[in-house]
């Protein structure tokens, strides 16, 4: 029988607590200087800005924005900008730490950052969102730049937001600077394949993990929670290669076909909102039921903290590949470890997004666009390289996939800190 640790943090846990806990777990396996671990428990700096915005009715409203810089020992800070009512200093710090590990596991020359504005973007008109974004770019201008800190889209922001952000920065700097943000539309220096990249990398890593366990993709059944950008691209990648995707969901519920859904026929949320749960499938079910389906691979690709102490014992999948950021709480992770269910972590599986952001930054700096074929080919190579590094740690130590991934990341970061010196 599996039991939750009564001393564990109450769920859902904060991103910063999760990030610190994972750092400590990885550090316990490595001979890393205590000073470096202590340094990595904290962000380098956190910026808090206030942003006046003229609403469409002529009134002025103040908004609060954050940008957390965690660590830049391996290169400029990199991470998303989120527009959401729950954005906070604490959340930005935790998510910036995850970005440090994610960039390191992919061996990208970047450190970790995250930020955003406390706002519900659905309550803003497009003009108001543009004014908010431009003023935010101006407030952050002293601390961002292609060699300092390169934001990207996240929840509530999109390629259009990044285009405004880049334009505002460029106007003030007096030169067009596409490399200041990634996730832009291709016409202003964005990369082909950026949108599909996180889902595609989830597909590639699932393919490799399945192969590692000697399973056949053609015999695989898969359930995907969240048929959005990450979930739909991952599901279609696996479906196109012979796997049977039996269930997918959106916020309103799940659809199920034991013979496998045609994932190219089901429209995702961006294509037509509400279409997933409205699709004509043999069965419908709740999101909770989807998570407990008896499938080979479960891919939670919607939101964080969906696999918890409450449902982890009921999960019947033989493997979990994390498409969303932080879908598994620490307690659930412990239960899966006891139950011998491999969990391939988010910072590896969905890292295709930041990897193609890195390609975009390279293209911007070199003023030379890559073809979609080249992007996908290089993404495949980077993902395989990261997978091999993690697999080596997994094979040589008695650890979980998550620990192996953090060990790869931390050892690279610690080595760089040792070489440069902490300057305490
Ligand atoms: P998205 O908005 O395109 O899709 C999210 C999907 O999840 C939608 O189908 C939505 O209906 C569904 N959903 C929302 N709330 C839900 C709930 N409470 N229960 C079940 N389903 C729900 O978002 P996305 O870009 O695909 O991101 C999904 C996850 O992946 C997030 O955790 C995000 O942080 C992470 N992620 C995204 C990227 C990226 O570049 N898009 C990169 C790395 C990680």
PDB file of C-alpha atoms in Angstrom, residues 47-275:
ATOM      1  CA  UNK A  47      12.202  43.630  -9.976  1.00  0.00           C
ATOM      2  CA  UNK A  48       8.815  45.031  -9.102  1.00  0.00           C
ATOM      3  CA  UNK A  49       7.386  47.733 -11.309  1.00  0.00           C
ATOM      4  CA  UNK A  50       4.158  49.679 -11.363  1.00  0.00           C
ATOM      5  CA  UNK A  51       2.606  50.352 -14.737  1.00  0.00           C
ATOM      6  CA  UNK A  52       0.111  53.133 -15.454  1.00  0.00           C
ATOM      7  CA  UNK A  53      -2.243  52.295 -18.283  1.00  0.00           C
ATOM      8  CA  UNK A  54      -4.884  54.437 -19.941  1.00  0.00           C
ATOM      9  CA  UNK A  55      -8.108  52.451 -20.197  1.00  0.00           C
ATOM     10  CA  UNK A  56     -10.320  52.874 -23.250  1.00  0.00           C
ATOM     11  CA  UNK A  57     -12.705  55.095 -21.222  1.00  0.00           C
ATOM     12  CA  UNK A  58      -9.882  57.599 -20.608  1.00  0.00           C
ATOM     13  CA  UNK A  59      -9.246  56.638 -16.951  1.00  0.00           C
ATOM     14  CA  UNK A  60      -5.807  55.571 -15.708  1.00  0.00           C
ATOM     15  CA  UNK A  61      -5.280  52.267 -13.904  1.00  0.00           C
ATOM     16  CA  UNK A  62      -2.131  51.067 -12.154  1.00  0.00           C
ATOM     17  CA  UNK A  63      -0.870  47.506 -12.622  1.00  0.00           C
ATOM     18  CA  UNK A  64       1.963  45.664 -10.878  1.00  0.00           C
ATOM     19  CA  UNK A  65       4.585  43.679 -12.776  1.00  0.00           C
ATOM     20  CA  UNK A  66       7.497  41.471 -11.728  1.00  0.00           C
ATOM     21  CA  UNK A  67      10.636  40.068 -13.264  1.00  0.00           C
ATOM     22  CA  UNK A  68      12.629  37.557 -11.230  1.00  0.00           C
ATOM     23  CA  UNK A  69      16.216  36.742 -12.192  1.00  0.00           C
ATOM     24  CA  UNK A  70      17.354  33.490 -10.673  1.00  0.00           C
ATOM     25  CA  UNK A  71      20.791  32.598 -12.029  1.00  0.00           C
ATOM     26  CA  UNK A  72      22.845  33.690 -15.042  1.00  0.00           C
ATOM     27  CA  UNK A  73      26.082  31.772 -14.555  1.00  0.00           C
ATOM     28  CA  UNK A  74      25.677  30.017 -17.934  1.00  0.00           C
ATOM     29  CA  UNK A  75      24.338  32.989 -19.945  1.00  0.00           C
ATOM     30  CA  UNK A  76      21.606  35.640 -20.175  1.00  0.00           C
ATOM     31  CA  UNK A  77      18.398  35.187 -18.205  1.00  0.00           C
ATOM     32  CA  UNK A  78      15.571  33.517 -20.132  1.00  0.00           C
ATOM     33  CA  UNK A  79      11.928  32.945 -19.273  1.00  0.00           C
ATOM     34  CA  UNK A  80       8.319  33.850 -19.947  1.00  0.00           C
ATOM     35  CA  UNK A  81       6.080  36.784 -19.142  1.00  0.00           C
ATOM     36  CA  UNK A  82       2.719  35.804 -17.729  1.00  0.00           C
ATOM     37  CA  UNK A  83      -0.420  37.988 -17.630  1.00  0.00           C
ATOM     38  CA  UNK A  84      -2.618  36.428 -14.951  1.00  0.00           C
ATOM     39  CA  UNK A  85      -4.403  37.535 -11.753  1.00  0.00           C
ATOM     40  CA  UNK A  86      -2.313  35.090  -9.660  1.00  0.00           C
ATOM     41  CA  UNK A  87       1.086  36.450 -10.766  1.00  0.00           C
ATOM     42  CA  UNK A  88       3.154  37.235  -7.670  1.00  0.00           C
ATOM     43  CA  UNK A  89       6.728  37.802  -6.597  1.00  0.00           C
ATOM     44  CA  UNK A  90       6.870  34.336  -5.024  1.00  0.00           C
ATOM     45  CA  UNK A  91       5.502  32.597  -8.125  1.00  0.00           C
ATOM     46  CA  UNK A  92       7.905  34.501 -10.405  1.00  0.00           C
ATOM     47  CA  UNK A  93      10.878  33.428  -8.263  1.00  0.00           C
ATOM     48  CA  UNK A  94       9.835  29.756  -8.244  1.00  0.00           C
ATOM     49  CA  UNK A  95       9.230  29.670 -11.978  1.00  0.00           C
ATOM     50  CA  UNK A  96      12.544  31.471 -12.638  1.00  0.00           C
ATOM     51  CA  UNK A  97      14.316  28.678 -10.748  1.00  0.00           C
ATOM     52  CA  UNK A  98      12.630  26.054 -12.941  1.00  0.00           C
ATOM     53  CA  UNK A  99      13.859  27.951 -16.007  1.00  0.00           C
ATOM     54  CA  UNK A 100      17.448  27.778 -14.720  1.00  0.00           C
ATOM     55  CA  UNK A 101      17.221  23.979 -14.425  1.00  0.00           C
ATOM     56  CA  UNK A 102      15.383  23.635 -17.764  1.00  0.00           C
ATOM     57  CA  UNK A 103      17.991  25.654 -19.704  1.00  0.00           C
ATOM     58  CA  UNK A 104      20.816  23.736 -18.023  1.00  0.00           C
ATOM     59  CA  UNK A 105      19.366  20.291 -18.732  1.00  0.00           C
ATOM     60  CA  UNK A 106      19.069  21.313 -22.399  1.00  0.00           C
ATOM     61  CA  UNK A 107      22.643  22.683 -22.227  1.00  0.00           C
ATOM     62  CA  UNK A 108      21.467  26.064 -23.533  1.00  0.00           C
ATOM     63  CA  UNK A 109      23.671  29.098 -22.779  1.00  0.00           C
ATOM     64  CA  UNK A 110      20.936  30.739 -20.684  1.00  0.00           C
ATOM     65  CA  UNK A 111      19.983  31.220 -17.047  1.00  0.00           C
ATOM     66  CA  UNK A 112      16.505  31.378 -15.524  1.00  0.00           C
ATOM     67  CA  UNK A 113      14.012  34.236 -15.313  1.00  0.00           C
ATOM     68  CA  UNK A 114      10.238  34.633 -15.121  1.00  0.00           C
ATOM     69  CA  UNK A 115       7.845  37.484 -14.663  1.00  0.00           C
ATOM     70  CA  UNK A 116       4.526  38.956 -15.525  1.00  0.00           C
ATOM     71  CA  UNK A 117       1.746  41.338 -14.647  1.00  0.00           C
ATOM     72  CA  UNK A 118      -1.054  40.870 -12.129  1.00  0.00           C
ATOM     73  CA  UNK A 119      -3.958  41.236 -14.535  1.00  0.00           C
ATOM     74  CA  UNK A 120      -6.762  39.262 -16.114  1.00  0.00           C
ATOM     75  CA  UNK A 121      -5.988  39.812 -19.809  1.00  0.00           C
ATOM     76  CA  UNK A 122      -9.537  38.811 -20.751  1.00  0.00           C
ATOM     77  CA  UNK A 123     -10.695  42.062 -19.106  1.00  0.00           C
ATOM     78  CA  UNK A 124      -8.497  44.187 -21.380  1.00  0.00           C
ATOM     79  CA  UNK A 125      -9.221  45.268 -24.934  1.00  0.00           C
ATOM     80  CA  UNK A 126      -6.505  44.610 -27.484  1.00  0.00           C
ATOM     81  CA  UNK A 127      -5.543  48.321 -27.394  1.00  0.00           C
ATOM     82  CA  UNK A 128      -5.309  48.266 -23.579  1.00  0.00           C
ATOM     83  CA  UNK A 129      -3.185  45.100 -23.670  1.00  0.00           C
ATOM     84  CA  UNK A 130      -0.880  46.756 -26.187  1.00  0.00           C
ATOM     85  CA  UNK A 131      -0.481  49.897 -24.028  1.00  0.00           C
ATOM     86  CA  UNK A 132       0.149  47.731 -20.942  1.00  0.00           C
ATOM     87  CA  UNK A 133       2.778  45.680 -22.799  1.00  0.00           C
ATOM     88  CA  UNK A 134       4.599  48.679 -24.250  1.00  0.00           C
ATOM     89  CA  UNK A 135       4.801  50.429 -20.870  1.00  0.00           C
ATOM     90  CA  UNK A 136       5.929  47.180 -19.189  1.00  0.00           C
ATOM     91  CA  UNK A 137       8.701  46.848 -21.794  1.00  0.00           C
ATOM     92  CA  UNK A 138       9.791  50.400 -21.010  1.00  0.00           C
ATOM     93  CA  UNK A 139       9.809  49.749 -17.233  1.00  0.00           C
ATOM     94  CA  UNK A 140      11.883  46.580 -17.707  1.00  0.00           C
ATOM     95  CA  UNK A 141      14.214  48.138 -20.313  1.00  0.00           C
ATOM     96  CA  UNK A 142      17.169  48.676 -17.945  1.00  0.00           C
ATOM     97  CA  UNK A 143      17.320  44.993 -17.050  1.00  0.00           C
ATOM     98  CA  UNK A 144      16.457  43.239 -20.336  1.00  0.00           C
ATOM     99  CA  UNK A 145      18.267  42.920 -23.666  1.00  0.00           C
ATOM    100  CA  UNK A 146      19.512  40.206 -26.034  1.00  0.00           C
ATOM    101  CA  UNK A 147      22.627  39.667 -23.901  1.00  0.00           C
ATOM    102  CA  UNK A 148      20.970  40.297 -20.500  1.00  0.00           C
ATOM    103  CA  UNK A 149      17.460  38.892 -20.221  1.00  0.00           C
ATOM    104  CA  UNK A 150      15.248  37.604 -23.024  1.00  0.00           C
ATOM    105  CA  UNK A 151      11.518  37.266 -22.188  1.00  0.00           C
ATOM    106  CA  UNK A 152       9.085  34.975 -24.036  1.00  0.00           C
ATOM    107  CA  UNK A 153       5.325  34.316 -24.084  1.00  0.00           C
ATOM    108  CA  UNK A 154       3.643  32.451 -21.246  1.00  0.00           C
ATOM    109  CA  UNK A 155       0.081  32.258 -19.903  1.00  0.00           C
ATOM    110  CA  UNK A 156      -1.965  35.230 -21.165  1.00  0.00           C
ATOM    111  CA  UNK A 157       0.691  36.454 -23.609  1.00  0.00           C
ATOM    112  CA  UNK A 158       1.247  35.446 -27.230  1.00  0.00           C
ATOM    113  CA  UNK A 159       3.292  36.255 -30.351  1.00  0.00           C
ATOM    114  CA  UNK A 160       1.425  39.565 -30.810  1.00  0.00           C
ATOM    115  CA  UNK A 161       2.363  40.587 -27.237  1.00  0.00           C
ATOM    116  CA  UNK A 162       6.005  39.783 -27.989  1.00  0.00           C
ATOM    117  CA  UNK A 163       5.886  41.867 -31.205  1.00  0.00           C
ATOM    118  CA  UNK A 164       4.626  44.931 -29.237  1.00  0.00           C
ATOM    119  CA  UNK A 165       7.214  44.309 -26.545  1.00  0.00           C
ATOM    120  CA  UNK A 166      10.033  44.081 -29.104  1.00  0.00           C
ATOM    121  CA  UNK A 167       8.768  47.173 -30.922  1.00  0.00           C
ATOM    122  CA  UNK A 168       8.600  49.292 -27.736  1.00  0.00           C
ATOM    123  CA  UNK A 169      12.108  48.225 -26.703  1.00  0.00           C
ATOM    124  CA  UNK A 170      13.485  48.818 -30.217  1.00  0.00           C
ATOM    125  CA  UNK A 171      11.923  52.299 -30.515  1.00  0.00           C
ATOM    126  CA  UNK A 172      13.489  53.397 -27.237  1.00  0.00           C
ATOM    127  CA  UNK A 173      16.871  51.872 -28.035  1.00  0.00           C
ATOM    128  CA  UNK A 174      16.877  53.420 -31.504  1.00  0.00           C
ATOM    129  CA  UNK A 175      17.538  50.148 -33.299  1.00  0.00           C
ATOM    130  CA  UNK A 176      15.452  47.125 -34.254  1.00  0.00           C
ATOM    131  CA  UNK A 177      16.369  44.487 -31.678  1.00  0.00           C
ATOM    132  CA  UNK A 178      14.481  41.259 -32.448  1.00  0.00           C
ATOM    133  CA  UNK A 179      16.698  39.256 -30.045  1.00  0.00           C
ATOM    134  CA  UNK A 180      15.233  40.981 -26.967  1.00  0.00           C
ATOM    135  CA  UNK A 181      12.289  38.542 -26.859  1.00  0.00           C
ATOM    136  CA  UNK A 182      11.437  35.175 -28.393  1.00  0.00           C
ATOM    137  CA  UNK A 183       8.092  33.744 -29.426  1.00  0.00           C
ATOM    138  CA  UNK A 184       7.522  36.561 -31.940  1.00  0.00           C
ATOM    139  CA  UNK A 185       5.624  36.118 -35.223  1.00  0.00           C
ATOM    140  CA  UNK A 186       8.083  34.888 -37.918  1.00  0.00           C
ATOM    141  CA  UNK A 187       7.601  38.089 -39.935  1.00  0.00           C
ATOM    142  CA  UNK A 188       9.447  40.078 -37.221  1.00  0.00           C
ATOM    143  CA  UNK A 189      12.147  37.546 -36.381  1.00  0.00           C
ATOM    144  CA  UNK A 190      10.147  34.712 -34.824  1.00  0.00           C
ATOM    145  CA  UNK A 191      11.092  31.128 -35.568  1.00  0.00           C
ATOM    146  CA  UNK A 192       9.138  28.590 -37.558  1.00  0.00           C
ATOM    147  CA  UNK A 193       8.185  25.666 -35.353  1.00  0.00           C
ATOM    148  CA  UNK A 194       8.271  27.648 -32.062  1.00  0.00           C
ATOM    149  CA  UNK A 195       4.554  27.182 -31.349  1.00  0.00           C
ATOM    150  CA  UNK A 196       4.631  23.401 -31.916  1.00  0.00           C
ATOM    151  CA  UNK A 197       7.975  22.880 -30.162  1.00  0.00           C
ATOM    152  CA  UNK A 198       6.937  22.120 -26.527  1.00  0.00           C
ATOM    153  CA  UNK A 199       4.363  19.532 -27.664  1.00  0.00           C
ATOM    154  CA  UNK A 200       6.779  18.128 -30.204  1.00  0.00           C
ATOM    155  CA  UNK A 201       9.450  17.665 -27.547  1.00  0.00           C
ATOM    156  CA  UNK A 202       6.915  15.914 -25.301  1.00  0.00           C
ATOM    157  CA  UNK A 203       6.296  13.563 -28.242  1.00  0.00           C
ATOM    158  CA  UNK A 204      10.019  12.972 -28.871  1.00  0.00           C
ATOM    159  CA  UNK A 205      10.764  12.283 -25.196  1.00  0.00           C
ATOM    160  CA  UNK A 206       7.735   9.981 -24.880  1.00  0.00           C
ATOM    161  CA  UNK A 207       8.976   8.067 -27.950  1.00  0.00           C
ATOM    162  CA  UNK A 208      12.446   7.670 -26.390  1.00  0.00           C
ATOM    163  CA  UNK A 209      11.142   6.733 -22.936  1.00  0.00           C
ATOM    164  CA  UNK A 210       8.807   4.135 -24.423  1.00  0.00           C
ATOM    165  CA  UNK A 211      11.731   2.696 -26.378  1.00  0.00           C
ATOM    166  CA  UNK A 212      13.860   2.643 -23.203  1.00  0.00           C
ATOM    167  CA  UNK A 213      11.330   0.349 -21.534  1.00  0.00           C
ATOM    168  CA  UNK A 214      11.183  -1.867 -24.623  1.00  0.00           C
ATOM    169  CA  UNK A 215       7.598  -0.935 -25.456  1.00  0.00           C
ATOM    170  CA  UNK A 216       6.401  -0.460 -29.016  1.00  0.00           C
ATOM    171  CA  UNK A 217       4.926   2.895 -30.057  1.00  0.00           C
ATOM    172  CA  UNK A 218       2.508   1.040 -32.340  1.00  0.00           C
ATOM    173  CA  UNK A 219       1.008  -0.798 -29.340  1.00  0.00           C
ATOM    174  CA  UNK A 220       0.896   2.251 -27.087  1.00  0.00           C
ATOM    175  CA  UNK A 221      -2.264   3.731 -25.580  1.00  0.00           C
ATOM    176  CA  UNK A 222      -2.045   7.365 -24.494  1.00  0.00           C
ATOM    177  CA  UNK A 223      -4.290   9.776 -22.568  1.00  0.00           C
ATOM    178  CA  UNK A 224      -3.613  13.513 -22.789  1.00  0.00           C
ATOM    179  CA  UNK A 225      -5.091  15.995 -20.334  1.00  0.00           C
ATOM    180  CA  UNK A 226      -5.350  19.447 -21.961  1.00  0.00           C
ATOM    181  CA  UNK A 227      -5.669  19.426 -25.743  1.00  0.00           C
ATOM    182  CA  UNK A 228      -4.109  22.892 -26.119  1.00  0.00           C
ATOM    183  CA  UNK A 229      -0.816  23.956 -27.642  1.00  0.00           C
ATOM    184  CA  UNK A 230       1.326  21.426 -25.763  1.00  0.00           C
ATOM    185  CA  UNK A 231      -1.228  18.602 -25.494  1.00  0.00           C
ATOM    186  CA  UNK A 232      -2.512  18.696 -29.086  1.00  0.00           C
ATOM    187  CA  UNK A 233       0.971  18.821 -30.604  1.00  0.00           C
ATOM    188  CA  UNK A 234       2.174  15.968 -28.389  1.00  0.00           C
ATOM    189  CA  UNK A 235      -0.934  13.878 -29.091  1.00  0.00           C
ATOM    190  CA  UNK A 236      -0.696  14.400 -32.868  1.00  0.00           C
ATOM    191  CA  UNK A 237       3.043  13.647 -32.872  1.00  0.00           C
ATOM    192  CA  UNK A 238       2.423  10.281 -31.185  1.00  0.00           C
ATOM    193  CA  UNK A 239      -0.742   9.530 -33.161  1.00  0.00           C
ATOM    194  CA  UNK A 240       1.105  10.208 -36.453  1.00  0.00           C
ATOM    195  CA  UNK A 241       3.751   7.652 -35.388  1.00  0.00           C
ATOM    196  CA  UNK A 242       1.318   4.867 -34.653  1.00  0.00           C
ATOM    197  CA  UNK A 243       0.349   5.322 -30.995  1.00  0.00           C
ATOM    198  CA  UNK A 244      -3.321   5.114 -30.066  1.00  0.00           C
ATOM    199  CA  UNK A 245      -4.442   8.324 -28.324  1.00  0.00           C
ATOM    200  CA  UNK A 246      -7.579   7.106 -26.573  1.00  0.00           C
ATOM    201  CA  UNK A 247      -8.498  10.215 -24.549  1.00  0.00           C
ATOM    202  CA  UNK A 248      -7.957  13.967 -24.689  1.00  0.00           C
ATOM    203  CA  UNK A 249      -9.587  16.811 -22.759  1.00  0.00           C
ATOM    204  CA  UNK A 250     -10.080  20.518 -22.377  1.00  0.00           C
ATOM    205  CA  UNK A 251     -11.213  22.511 -19.362  1.00  0.00           C
ATOM    206  CA  UNK A 252     -14.840  21.313 -19.858  1.00  0.00           C
ATOM    207  CA  UNK A 253     -14.149  17.569 -19.929  1.00  0.00           C
ATOM    208  CA  UNK A 254     -12.654  14.629 -21.792  1.00  0.00           C
ATOM    209  CA  UNK A 255     -13.527  12.496 -24.808  1.00  0.00           C
ATOM    210  CA  UNK A 256     -12.655   8.798 -25.000  1.00  0.00           C
ATOM    211  CA  UNK A 257     -12.429   6.226 -27.766  1.00  0.00           C
ATOM    212  CA  UNK A 258     -10.888   2.859 -26.794  1.00  0.00           C
ATOM    213  CA  UNK A 259      -9.977   2.333 -30.487  1.00  0.00           C
ATOM    214  CA  UNK A 260      -8.064   5.593 -30.637  1.00  0.00           C
ATOM    215  CA  UNK A 261      -9.168   9.116 -31.574  1.00  0.00           C
ATOM    216  CA  UNK A 262      -8.203  10.796 -34.831  1.00  0.00           C
ATOM    217  CA  UNK A 263      -6.264  13.631 -33.145  1.00  0.00           C
ATOM    218  CA  UNK A 264      -5.888  15.525 -36.408  1.00  0.00           C
ATOM    219  CA  UNK A 265      -9.676  15.693 -36.663  1.00  0.00           C
ATOM    220  CA  UNK A 266     -10.238  16.968 -33.105  1.00  0.00           C
ATOM    221  CA  UNK A 267      -9.738  20.727 -33.093  1.00  0.00           C
ATOM    222  CA  UNK A 268      -7.752  22.215 -30.254  1.00  0.00           C
ATOM    223  CA  UNK A 269      -8.829  25.191 -28.191  1.00  0.00           C
ATOM    224  CA  UNK A 270      -7.043  27.741 -30.381  1.00  0.00           C
ATOM    225  CA  UNK A 271      -8.505  26.296 -33.560  1.00  0.00           C
ATOM    226  CA  UNK A 272     -12.076  26.414 -32.202  1.00  0.00           C
ATOM    227  CA  UNK A 273     -12.763  27.010 -28.469  1.00  0.00           C
ATOM    228  CA  UNK A 274     -14.961  24.371 -26.820  1.00  0.00           C
ATOM    229  CA  UNK A 275     -14.509  21.864 -29.646  1.00  0.00           C
TER     230      UNK A 275
END
